[in-house]
mmCIF file of C-alpha atoms in Angstrom:
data_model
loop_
_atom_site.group_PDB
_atom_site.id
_atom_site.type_symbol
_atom_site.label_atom_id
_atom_site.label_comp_id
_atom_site.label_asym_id
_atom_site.label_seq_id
_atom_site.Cartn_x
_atom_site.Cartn_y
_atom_site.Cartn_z
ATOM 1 C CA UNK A 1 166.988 -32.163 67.786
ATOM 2 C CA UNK A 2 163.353 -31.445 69.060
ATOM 3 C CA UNK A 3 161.983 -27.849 68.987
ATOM 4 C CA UNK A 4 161.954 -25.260 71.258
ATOM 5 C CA UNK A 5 158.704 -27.111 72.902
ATOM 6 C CA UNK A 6 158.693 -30.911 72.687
ATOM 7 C CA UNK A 7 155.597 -32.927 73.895
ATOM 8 C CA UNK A 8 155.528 -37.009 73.598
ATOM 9 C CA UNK A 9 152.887 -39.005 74.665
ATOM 10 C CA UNK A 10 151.128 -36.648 77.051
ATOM 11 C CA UNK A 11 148.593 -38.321 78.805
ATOM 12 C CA UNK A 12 146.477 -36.734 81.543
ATOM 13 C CA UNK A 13 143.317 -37.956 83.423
ATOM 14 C CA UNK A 14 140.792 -36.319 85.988
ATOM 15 C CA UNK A 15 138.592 -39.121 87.122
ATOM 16 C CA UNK A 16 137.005 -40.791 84.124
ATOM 17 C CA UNK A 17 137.992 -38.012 82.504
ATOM 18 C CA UNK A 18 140.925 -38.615 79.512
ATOM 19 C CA UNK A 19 141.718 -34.754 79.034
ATOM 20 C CA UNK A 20 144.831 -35.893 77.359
ATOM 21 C CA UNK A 21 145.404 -39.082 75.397
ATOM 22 C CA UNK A 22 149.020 -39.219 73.948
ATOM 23 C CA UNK A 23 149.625 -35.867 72.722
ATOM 24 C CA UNK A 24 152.633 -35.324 70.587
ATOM 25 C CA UNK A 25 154.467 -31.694 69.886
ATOM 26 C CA UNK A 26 157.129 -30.675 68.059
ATOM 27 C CA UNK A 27 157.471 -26.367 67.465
ATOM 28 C CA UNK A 28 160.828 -25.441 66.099
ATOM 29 C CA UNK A 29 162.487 -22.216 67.839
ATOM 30 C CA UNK A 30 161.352 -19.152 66.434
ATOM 31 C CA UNK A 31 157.824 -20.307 65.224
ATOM 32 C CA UNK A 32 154.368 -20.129 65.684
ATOM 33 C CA UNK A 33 151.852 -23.351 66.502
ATOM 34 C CA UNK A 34 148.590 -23.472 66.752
ATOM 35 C CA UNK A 35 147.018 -25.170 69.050
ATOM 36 C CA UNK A 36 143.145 -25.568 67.387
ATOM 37 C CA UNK A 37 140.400 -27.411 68.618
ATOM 38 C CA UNK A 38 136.993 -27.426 70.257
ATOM 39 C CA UNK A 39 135.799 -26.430 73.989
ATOM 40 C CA UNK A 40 136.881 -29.388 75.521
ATOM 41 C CA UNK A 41 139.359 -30.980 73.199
ATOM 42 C CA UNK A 42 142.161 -30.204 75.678
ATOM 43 C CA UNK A 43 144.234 -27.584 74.597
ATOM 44 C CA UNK A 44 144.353 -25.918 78.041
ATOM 45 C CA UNK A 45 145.068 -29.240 79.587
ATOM 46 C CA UNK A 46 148.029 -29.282 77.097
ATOM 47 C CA UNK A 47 149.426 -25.699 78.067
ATOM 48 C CA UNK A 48 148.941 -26.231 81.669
ATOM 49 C CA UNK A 49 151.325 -29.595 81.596
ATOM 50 C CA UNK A 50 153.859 -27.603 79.487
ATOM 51 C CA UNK A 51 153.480 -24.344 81.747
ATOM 52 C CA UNK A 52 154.284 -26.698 84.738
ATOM 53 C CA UNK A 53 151.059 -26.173 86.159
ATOM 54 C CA UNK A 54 149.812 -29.897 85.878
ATOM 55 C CA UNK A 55 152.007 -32.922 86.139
ATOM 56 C CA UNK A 56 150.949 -35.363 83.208
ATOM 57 C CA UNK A 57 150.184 -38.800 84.222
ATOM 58 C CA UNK A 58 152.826 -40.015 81.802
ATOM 59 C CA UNK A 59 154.469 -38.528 78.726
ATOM 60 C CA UNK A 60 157.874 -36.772 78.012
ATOM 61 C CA UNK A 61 158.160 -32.636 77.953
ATOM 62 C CA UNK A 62 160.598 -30.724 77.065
ATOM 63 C CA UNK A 63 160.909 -26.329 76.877
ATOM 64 C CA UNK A 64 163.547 -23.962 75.997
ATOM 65 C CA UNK A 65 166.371 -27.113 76.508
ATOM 66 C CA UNK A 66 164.612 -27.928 79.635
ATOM 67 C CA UNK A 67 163.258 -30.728 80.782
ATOM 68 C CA UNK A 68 159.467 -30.161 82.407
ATOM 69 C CA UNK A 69 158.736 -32.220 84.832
ATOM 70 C CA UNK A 70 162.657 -32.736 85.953
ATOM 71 C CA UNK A 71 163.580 -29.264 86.116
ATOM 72 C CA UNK A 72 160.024 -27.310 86.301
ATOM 73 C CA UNK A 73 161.675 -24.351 88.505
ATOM 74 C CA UNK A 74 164.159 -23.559 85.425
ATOM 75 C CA UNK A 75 161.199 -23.765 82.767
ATOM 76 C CA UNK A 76 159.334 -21.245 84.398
ATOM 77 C CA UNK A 77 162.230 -18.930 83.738
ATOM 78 C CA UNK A 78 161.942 -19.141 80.430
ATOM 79 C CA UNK A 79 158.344 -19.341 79.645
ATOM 80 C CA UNK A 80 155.592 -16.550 79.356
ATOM 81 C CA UNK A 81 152.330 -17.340 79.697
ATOM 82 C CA UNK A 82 148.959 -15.501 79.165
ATOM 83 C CA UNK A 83 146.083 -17.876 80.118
ATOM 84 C CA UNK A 84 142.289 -17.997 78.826
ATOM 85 C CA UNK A 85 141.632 -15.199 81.842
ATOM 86 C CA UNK A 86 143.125 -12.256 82.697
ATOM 87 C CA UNK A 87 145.346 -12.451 86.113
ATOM 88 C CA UNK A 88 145.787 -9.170 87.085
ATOM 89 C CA UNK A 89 145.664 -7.046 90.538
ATOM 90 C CA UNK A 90 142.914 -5.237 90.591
ATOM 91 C CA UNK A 91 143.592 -2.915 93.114
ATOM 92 C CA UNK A 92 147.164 -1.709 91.314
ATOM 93 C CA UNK A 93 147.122 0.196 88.540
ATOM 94 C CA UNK A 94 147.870 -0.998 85.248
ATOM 95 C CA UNK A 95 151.471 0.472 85.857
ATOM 96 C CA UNK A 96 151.554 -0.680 89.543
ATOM 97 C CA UNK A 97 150.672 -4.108 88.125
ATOM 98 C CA UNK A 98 153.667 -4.317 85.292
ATOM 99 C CA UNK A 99 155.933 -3.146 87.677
ATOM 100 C CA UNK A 100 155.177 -5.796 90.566
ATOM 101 C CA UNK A 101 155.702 -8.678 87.608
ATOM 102 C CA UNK A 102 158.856 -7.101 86.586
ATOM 103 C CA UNK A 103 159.937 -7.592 90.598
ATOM 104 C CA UNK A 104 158.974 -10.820 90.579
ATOM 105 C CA UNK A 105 161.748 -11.658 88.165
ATOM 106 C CA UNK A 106 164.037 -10.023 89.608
ATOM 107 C CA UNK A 107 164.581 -7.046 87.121
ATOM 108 C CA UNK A 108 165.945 -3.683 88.714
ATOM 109 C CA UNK A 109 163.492 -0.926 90.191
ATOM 110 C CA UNK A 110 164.124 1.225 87.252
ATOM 111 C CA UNK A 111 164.512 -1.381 84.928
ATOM 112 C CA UNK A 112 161.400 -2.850 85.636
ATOM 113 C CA UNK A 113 159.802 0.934 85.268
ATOM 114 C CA UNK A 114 160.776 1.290 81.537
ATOM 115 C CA UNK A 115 159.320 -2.284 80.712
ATOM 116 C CA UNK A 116 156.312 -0.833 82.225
ATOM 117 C CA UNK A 117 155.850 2.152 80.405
ATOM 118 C CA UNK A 118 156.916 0.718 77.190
ATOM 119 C CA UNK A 119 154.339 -2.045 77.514
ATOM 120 C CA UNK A 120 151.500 -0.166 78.382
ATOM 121 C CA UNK A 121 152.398 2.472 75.210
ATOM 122 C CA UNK A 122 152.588 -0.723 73.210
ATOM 123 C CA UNK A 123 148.962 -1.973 74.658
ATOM 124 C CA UNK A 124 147.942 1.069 73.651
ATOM 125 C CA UNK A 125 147.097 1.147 77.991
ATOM 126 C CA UNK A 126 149.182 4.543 78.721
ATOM 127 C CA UNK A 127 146.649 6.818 79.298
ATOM 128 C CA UNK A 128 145.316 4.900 81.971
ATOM 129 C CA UNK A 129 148.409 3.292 83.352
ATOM 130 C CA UNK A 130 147.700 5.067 86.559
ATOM 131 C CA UNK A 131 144.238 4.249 87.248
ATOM 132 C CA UNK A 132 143.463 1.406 89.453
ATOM 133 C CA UNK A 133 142.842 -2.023 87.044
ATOM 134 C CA UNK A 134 139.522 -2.648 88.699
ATOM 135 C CA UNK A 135 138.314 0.465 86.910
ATOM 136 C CA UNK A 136 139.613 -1.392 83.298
ATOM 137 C CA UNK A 137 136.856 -2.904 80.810
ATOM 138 C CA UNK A 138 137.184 -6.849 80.044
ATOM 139 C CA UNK A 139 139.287 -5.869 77.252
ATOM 140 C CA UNK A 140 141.765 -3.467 78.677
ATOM 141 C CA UNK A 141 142.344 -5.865 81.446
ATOM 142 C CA UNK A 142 142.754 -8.826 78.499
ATOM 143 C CA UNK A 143 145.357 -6.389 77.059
ATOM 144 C CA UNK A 144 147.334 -5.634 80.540
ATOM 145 C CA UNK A 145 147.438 -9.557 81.412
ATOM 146 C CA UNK A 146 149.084 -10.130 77.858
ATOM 147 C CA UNK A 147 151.424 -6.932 78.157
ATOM 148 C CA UNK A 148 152.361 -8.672 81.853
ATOM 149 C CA UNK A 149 153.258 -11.891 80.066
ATOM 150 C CA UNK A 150 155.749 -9.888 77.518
ATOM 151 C CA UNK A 151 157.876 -8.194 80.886
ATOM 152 C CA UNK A 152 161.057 -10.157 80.399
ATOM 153 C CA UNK A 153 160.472 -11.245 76.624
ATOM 154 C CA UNK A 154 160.567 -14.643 77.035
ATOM 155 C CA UNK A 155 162.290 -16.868 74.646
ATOM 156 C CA UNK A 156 159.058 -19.385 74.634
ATOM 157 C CA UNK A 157 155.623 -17.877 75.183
ATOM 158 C CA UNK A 158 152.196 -19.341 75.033
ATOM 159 C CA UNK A 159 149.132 -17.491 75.015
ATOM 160 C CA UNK A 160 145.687 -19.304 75.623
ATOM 161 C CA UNK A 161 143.029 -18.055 73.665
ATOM 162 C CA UNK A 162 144.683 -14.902 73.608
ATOM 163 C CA UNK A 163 141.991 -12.310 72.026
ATOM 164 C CA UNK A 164 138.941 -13.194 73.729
ATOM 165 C CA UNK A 165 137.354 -10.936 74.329
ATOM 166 C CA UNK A 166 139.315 -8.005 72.261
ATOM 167 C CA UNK A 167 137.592 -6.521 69.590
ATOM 168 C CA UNK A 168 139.205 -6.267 65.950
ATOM 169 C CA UNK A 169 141.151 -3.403 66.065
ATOM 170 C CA UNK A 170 142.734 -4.523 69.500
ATOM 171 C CA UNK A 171 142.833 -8.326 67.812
ATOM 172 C CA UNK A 172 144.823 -6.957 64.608
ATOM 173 C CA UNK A 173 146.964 -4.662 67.148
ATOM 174 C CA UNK A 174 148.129 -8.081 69.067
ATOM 175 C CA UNK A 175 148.447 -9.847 65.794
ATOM 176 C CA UNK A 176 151.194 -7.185 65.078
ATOM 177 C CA UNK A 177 152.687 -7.837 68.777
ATOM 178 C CA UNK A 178 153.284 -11.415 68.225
ATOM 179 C CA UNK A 179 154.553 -11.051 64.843
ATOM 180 C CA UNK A 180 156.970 -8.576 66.302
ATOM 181 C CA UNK A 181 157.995 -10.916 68.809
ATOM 182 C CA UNK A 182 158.057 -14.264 66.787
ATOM 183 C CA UNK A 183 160.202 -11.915 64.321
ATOM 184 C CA UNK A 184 162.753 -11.646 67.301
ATOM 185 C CA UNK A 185 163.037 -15.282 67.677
ATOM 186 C CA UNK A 186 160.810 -15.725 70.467
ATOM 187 C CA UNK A 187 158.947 -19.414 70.181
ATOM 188 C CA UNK A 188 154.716 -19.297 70.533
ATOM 189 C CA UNK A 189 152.297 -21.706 70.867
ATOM 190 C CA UNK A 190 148.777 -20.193 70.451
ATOM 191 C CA UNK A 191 145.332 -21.682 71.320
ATOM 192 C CA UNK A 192 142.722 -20.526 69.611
ATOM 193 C CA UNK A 193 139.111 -20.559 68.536
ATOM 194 C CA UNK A 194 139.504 -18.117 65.451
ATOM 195 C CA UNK A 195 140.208 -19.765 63.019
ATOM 196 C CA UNK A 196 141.407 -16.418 61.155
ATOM 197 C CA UNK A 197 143.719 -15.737 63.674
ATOM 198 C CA UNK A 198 145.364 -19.055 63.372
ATOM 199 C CA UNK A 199 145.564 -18.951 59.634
ATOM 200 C CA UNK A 200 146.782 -15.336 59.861
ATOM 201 C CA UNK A 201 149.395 -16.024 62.377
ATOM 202 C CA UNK A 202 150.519 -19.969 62.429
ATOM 203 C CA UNK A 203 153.390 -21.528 60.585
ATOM 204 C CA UNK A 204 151.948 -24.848 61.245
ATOM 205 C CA UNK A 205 148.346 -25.760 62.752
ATOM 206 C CA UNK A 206 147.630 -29.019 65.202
ATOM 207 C CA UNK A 207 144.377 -29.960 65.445
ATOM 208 C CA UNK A 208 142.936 -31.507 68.869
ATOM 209 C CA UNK A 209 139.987 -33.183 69.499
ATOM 210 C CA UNK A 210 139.416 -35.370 72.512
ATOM 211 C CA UNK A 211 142.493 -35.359 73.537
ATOM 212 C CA UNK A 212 144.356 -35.946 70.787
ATOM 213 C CA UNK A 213 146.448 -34.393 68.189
ATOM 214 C CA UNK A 214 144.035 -35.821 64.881
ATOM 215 C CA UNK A 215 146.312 -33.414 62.227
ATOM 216 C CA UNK A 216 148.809 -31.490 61.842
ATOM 217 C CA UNK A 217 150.276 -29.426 58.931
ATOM 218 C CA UNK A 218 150.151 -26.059 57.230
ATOM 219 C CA UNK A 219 146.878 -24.064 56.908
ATOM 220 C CA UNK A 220 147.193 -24.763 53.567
ATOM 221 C CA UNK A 221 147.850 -28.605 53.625
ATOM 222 C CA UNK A 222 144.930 -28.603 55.838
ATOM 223 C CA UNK A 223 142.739 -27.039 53.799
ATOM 224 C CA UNK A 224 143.987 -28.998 50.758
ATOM 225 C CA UNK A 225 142.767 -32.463 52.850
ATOM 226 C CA UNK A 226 139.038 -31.211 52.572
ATOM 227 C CA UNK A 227 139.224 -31.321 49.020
ATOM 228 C CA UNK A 228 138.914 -28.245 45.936
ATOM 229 C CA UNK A 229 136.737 -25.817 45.502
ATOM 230 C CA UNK A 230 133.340 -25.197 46.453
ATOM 231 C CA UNK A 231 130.683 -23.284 45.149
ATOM 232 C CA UNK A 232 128.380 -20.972 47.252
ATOM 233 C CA UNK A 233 125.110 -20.075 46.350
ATOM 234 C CA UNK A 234 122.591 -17.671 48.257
ATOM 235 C CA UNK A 235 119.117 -17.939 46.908
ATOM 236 C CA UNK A 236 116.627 -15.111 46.873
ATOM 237 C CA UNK A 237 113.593 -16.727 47.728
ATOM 238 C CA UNK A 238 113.640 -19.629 50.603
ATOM 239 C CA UNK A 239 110.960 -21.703 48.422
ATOM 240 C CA UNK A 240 113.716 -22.305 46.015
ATOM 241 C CA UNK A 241 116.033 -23.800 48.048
ATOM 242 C CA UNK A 242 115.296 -27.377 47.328
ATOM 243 C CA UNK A 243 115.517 -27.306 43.546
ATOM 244 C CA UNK A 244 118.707 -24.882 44.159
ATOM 245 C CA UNK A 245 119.812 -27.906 46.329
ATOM 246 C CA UNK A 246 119.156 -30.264 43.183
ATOM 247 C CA UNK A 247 120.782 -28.466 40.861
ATOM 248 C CA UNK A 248 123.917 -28.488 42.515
ATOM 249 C CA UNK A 249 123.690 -31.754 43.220
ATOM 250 C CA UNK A 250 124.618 -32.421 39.525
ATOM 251 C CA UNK A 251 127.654 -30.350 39.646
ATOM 252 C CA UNK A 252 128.789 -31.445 43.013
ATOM 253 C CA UNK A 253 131.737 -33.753 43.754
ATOM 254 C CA UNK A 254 130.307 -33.952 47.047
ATOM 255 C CA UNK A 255 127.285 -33.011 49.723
ATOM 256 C CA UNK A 256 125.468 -30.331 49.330
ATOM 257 C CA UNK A 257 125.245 -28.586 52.613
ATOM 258 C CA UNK A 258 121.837 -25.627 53.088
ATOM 259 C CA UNK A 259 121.913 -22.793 56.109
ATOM 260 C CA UNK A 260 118.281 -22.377 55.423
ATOM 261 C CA UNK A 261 118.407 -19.242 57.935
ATOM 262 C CA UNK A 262 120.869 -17.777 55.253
ATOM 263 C CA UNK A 263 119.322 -19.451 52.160
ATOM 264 C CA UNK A 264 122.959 -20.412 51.885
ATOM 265 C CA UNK A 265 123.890 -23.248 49.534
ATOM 266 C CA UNK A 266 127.514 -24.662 49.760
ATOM 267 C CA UNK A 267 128.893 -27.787 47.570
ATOM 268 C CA UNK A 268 132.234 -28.890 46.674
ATOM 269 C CA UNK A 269 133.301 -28.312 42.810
ATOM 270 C CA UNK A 270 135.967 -29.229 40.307
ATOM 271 C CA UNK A 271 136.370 -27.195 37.179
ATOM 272 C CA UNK A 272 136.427 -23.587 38.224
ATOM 273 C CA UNK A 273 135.277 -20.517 36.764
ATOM 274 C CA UNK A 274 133.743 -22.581 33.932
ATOM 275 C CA UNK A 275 132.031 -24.723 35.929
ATOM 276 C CA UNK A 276 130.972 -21.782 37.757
ATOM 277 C CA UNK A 277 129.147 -20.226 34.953
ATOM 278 C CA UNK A 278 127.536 -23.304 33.957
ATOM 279 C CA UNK A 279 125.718 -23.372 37.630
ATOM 280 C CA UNK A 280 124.527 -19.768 37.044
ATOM 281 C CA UNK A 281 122.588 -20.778 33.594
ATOM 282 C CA UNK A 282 121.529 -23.840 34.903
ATOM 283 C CA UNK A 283 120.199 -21.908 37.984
ATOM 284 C CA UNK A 284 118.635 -19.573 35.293
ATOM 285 C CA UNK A 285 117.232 -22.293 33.294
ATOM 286 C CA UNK A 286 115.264 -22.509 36.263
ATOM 287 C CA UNK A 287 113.853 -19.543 37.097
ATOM 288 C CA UNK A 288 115.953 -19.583 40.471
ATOM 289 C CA UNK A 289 116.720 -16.180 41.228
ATOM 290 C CA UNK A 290 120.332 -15.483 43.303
ATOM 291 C CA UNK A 291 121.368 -12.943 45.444
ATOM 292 C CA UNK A 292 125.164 -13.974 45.486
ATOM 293 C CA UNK A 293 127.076 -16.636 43.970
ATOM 294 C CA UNK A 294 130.953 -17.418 44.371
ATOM 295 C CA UNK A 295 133.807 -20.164 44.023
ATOM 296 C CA UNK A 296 136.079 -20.042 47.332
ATOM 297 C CA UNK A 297 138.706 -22.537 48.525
ATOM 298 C CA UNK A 298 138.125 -24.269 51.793
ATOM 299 C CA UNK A 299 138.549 -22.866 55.110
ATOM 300 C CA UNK A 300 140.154 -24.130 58.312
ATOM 301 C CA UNK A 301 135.934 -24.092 59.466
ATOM 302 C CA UNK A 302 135.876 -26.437 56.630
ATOM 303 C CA UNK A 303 139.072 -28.012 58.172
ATOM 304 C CA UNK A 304 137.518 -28.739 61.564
ATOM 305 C CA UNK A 305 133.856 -30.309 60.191
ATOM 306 C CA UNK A 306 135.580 -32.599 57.878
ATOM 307 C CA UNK A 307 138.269 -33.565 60.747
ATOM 308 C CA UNK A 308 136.063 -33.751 63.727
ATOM 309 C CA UNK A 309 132.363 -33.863 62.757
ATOM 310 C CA UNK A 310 131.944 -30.133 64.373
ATOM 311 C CA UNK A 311 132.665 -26.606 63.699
ATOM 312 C CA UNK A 312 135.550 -25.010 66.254
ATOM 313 C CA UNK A 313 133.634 -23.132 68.576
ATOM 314 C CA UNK A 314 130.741 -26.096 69.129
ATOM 315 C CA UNK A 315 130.691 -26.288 73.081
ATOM 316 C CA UNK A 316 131.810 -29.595 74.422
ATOM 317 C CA UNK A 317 131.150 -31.156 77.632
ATOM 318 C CA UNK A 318 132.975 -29.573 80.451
ATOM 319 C CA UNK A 319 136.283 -31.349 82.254
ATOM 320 C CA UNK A 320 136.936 -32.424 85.837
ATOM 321 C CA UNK A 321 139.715 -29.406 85.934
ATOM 322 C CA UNK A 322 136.941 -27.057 85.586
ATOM 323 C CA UNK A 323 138.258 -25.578 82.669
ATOM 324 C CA UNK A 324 135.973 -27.271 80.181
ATOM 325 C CA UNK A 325 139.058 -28.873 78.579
ATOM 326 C CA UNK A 326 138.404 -32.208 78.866
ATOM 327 C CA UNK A 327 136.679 -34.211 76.048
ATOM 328 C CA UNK A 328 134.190 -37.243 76.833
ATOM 329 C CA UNK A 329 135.987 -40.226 76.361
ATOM 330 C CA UNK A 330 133.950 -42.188 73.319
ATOM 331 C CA UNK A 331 134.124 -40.676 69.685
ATOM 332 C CA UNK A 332 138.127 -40.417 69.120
ATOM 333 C CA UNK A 333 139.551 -39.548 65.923
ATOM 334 C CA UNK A 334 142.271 -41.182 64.459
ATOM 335 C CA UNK A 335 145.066 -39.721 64.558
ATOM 336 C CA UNK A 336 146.648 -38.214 61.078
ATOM 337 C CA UNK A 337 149.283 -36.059 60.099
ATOM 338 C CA UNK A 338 149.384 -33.632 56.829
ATOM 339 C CA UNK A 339 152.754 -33.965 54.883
#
């Protein structure tokens, strides 16, 4: 039985443009998937087909039971969607604006009242719920545009990019949200630049690039791909760097990669603390003075420049939708999968 969203072979095209190139989905009911990838790899291209707002040029989708581009009418019952900007009125008030989307599906007049007001305490938005949404910073309106989303708890949501914009303490609040809700048994696929957010928040993690879905597993069977450890070593003084570099080298299992602007060394290990303390007297032996020096496992930043030659947020050339979320169509990954 496929999941409570099912992609097969999405394709979509705008002009020259491949935005999609046979994207395959699978999230089981009651989980989280995210959706990584850089500007341009087409993750928005992706949400839009499954949201009903594009018509792939060929493929198979399928949400909440329903079939996408059969029944589309019927999937937007059962979806909630947040999208990379905030849609909101902004001449009704934050309640005003709750209320209306409440309407819109149909809930009662009083009904649609307490979703308000319970969304806009749980936005942390109540104490100006009555104040006109034009008057509302970028965040606030990020926050009301997410709350208007949640009005008839959807059984399948998906949120693009869903935190730009929010600082930490309204990030970690939302992280809580969709915990609450994924808790509940309500189905989420997230895109997403952070990377933390994604490992804080994902049971499994697709990664897209050009169009295509180029791995998929775990954030920890992603990470695991990259390879083991890796030692990180600031240097004090930026004239050291080089023999720094060298001495690594020797330890190494693999590059050596230098943030000179940093004086950041970074370089993939085996043999753990030991090893570790044999770098520090070597680095002694030296003379090379350190300001910091660690072991760390990979990250899912480590993840995306092993898997697609870039780090997540590295812009990419902008698509014919206008949503720069359409990849240039040379330099495709093959595709691989994380068991």
């Amino acid at each position: 039985m496929p999941g409570a969203i099912y992609a097969e072979g999405l394709v979509k095209t705008f002009g020259d443009v491949r935005a999609l190139d046979g994207v395959d989905l699978d999230v089981p009911e009651g989980t989280v998937l995210g959706l990584l990838g850089p500007n341009g790899a087409g993750k928005t291209t992706a949400v839009r087909c499954l949201t009903t707002l594009l018509r792939p040029d060929s493929g198979k989708a399928v949400v909440a039971g329903v079939d996408v581009l059969r029944q589309p009418d019927q999937v937007r019952r059962s979806i909630g969607l947040s999208g990379q900007f905030a849609a909101v009125d902004e001449y009704l008030t934050g309640r005003e604006n709750l209320q209306m989307v409440g309407r819109l599906y149909q809930m009662p007049g009083r009904a649609a009242k307490a979703r308000a007001a319970e969304l806009l305490e749980q936005f942390h938005l109540a104490d100006a719920a009555d104040r006109p949404a034009k008057t509302y910073s970028g965040g606030m309106r990020r926050r009301l545009d997410l709350a208007a989303a949640l009005v008839v708890s959807p059984p399948v949501m998906f949120m693009d990019e869903p935190t730009t914009g929010l600082d930490p303490r309204n990030r970690q609040q939302l992280w809580e949200v969709i915990k609450q809700l994924v808790s509940g048994g309500t189905t989420l696929l997230l895109t997403t630049q952070y990377l933390e957010e994604a490992d804080h928040l994902a049971h499994e993690i697709a990664v897209v690039d050009h169009g295509r879905v180029i791995a998929r597993g775990t954030s920890d069977q992603l990470k695991a791909r990259t390879g083991g450890e890796r030692v990180e070593v600031v240097v004090h003084e930026r004239g050291h760097i080089a023999t720094a570099s060298q001495v690594l080298r020797g330890f190494g299992k693999g590059e050596t990669t230098v943030e000179d602007h940093t004086r950041k060394l970074t370089v993939p290990v085996t043999g753990g603390a030991k090893l570790l303390a044999e770098v520090i007297r070597e680095l002694d032996s030296r003379g090379i003075e350190i300001d910091d020096i660690g072991l760390r496992r990979p990250t899912l930043d480590d993840v995306f420049l092993s898997l697609t030659g870039h780090a997540a947020e590295t812009e990419e050339q902008t698509g014919a939708d206008g949503e720069g979320d359409a990849g240039p169509k040379d330099r495709r990954p093959k595709k691989e999968t994380v068991k």
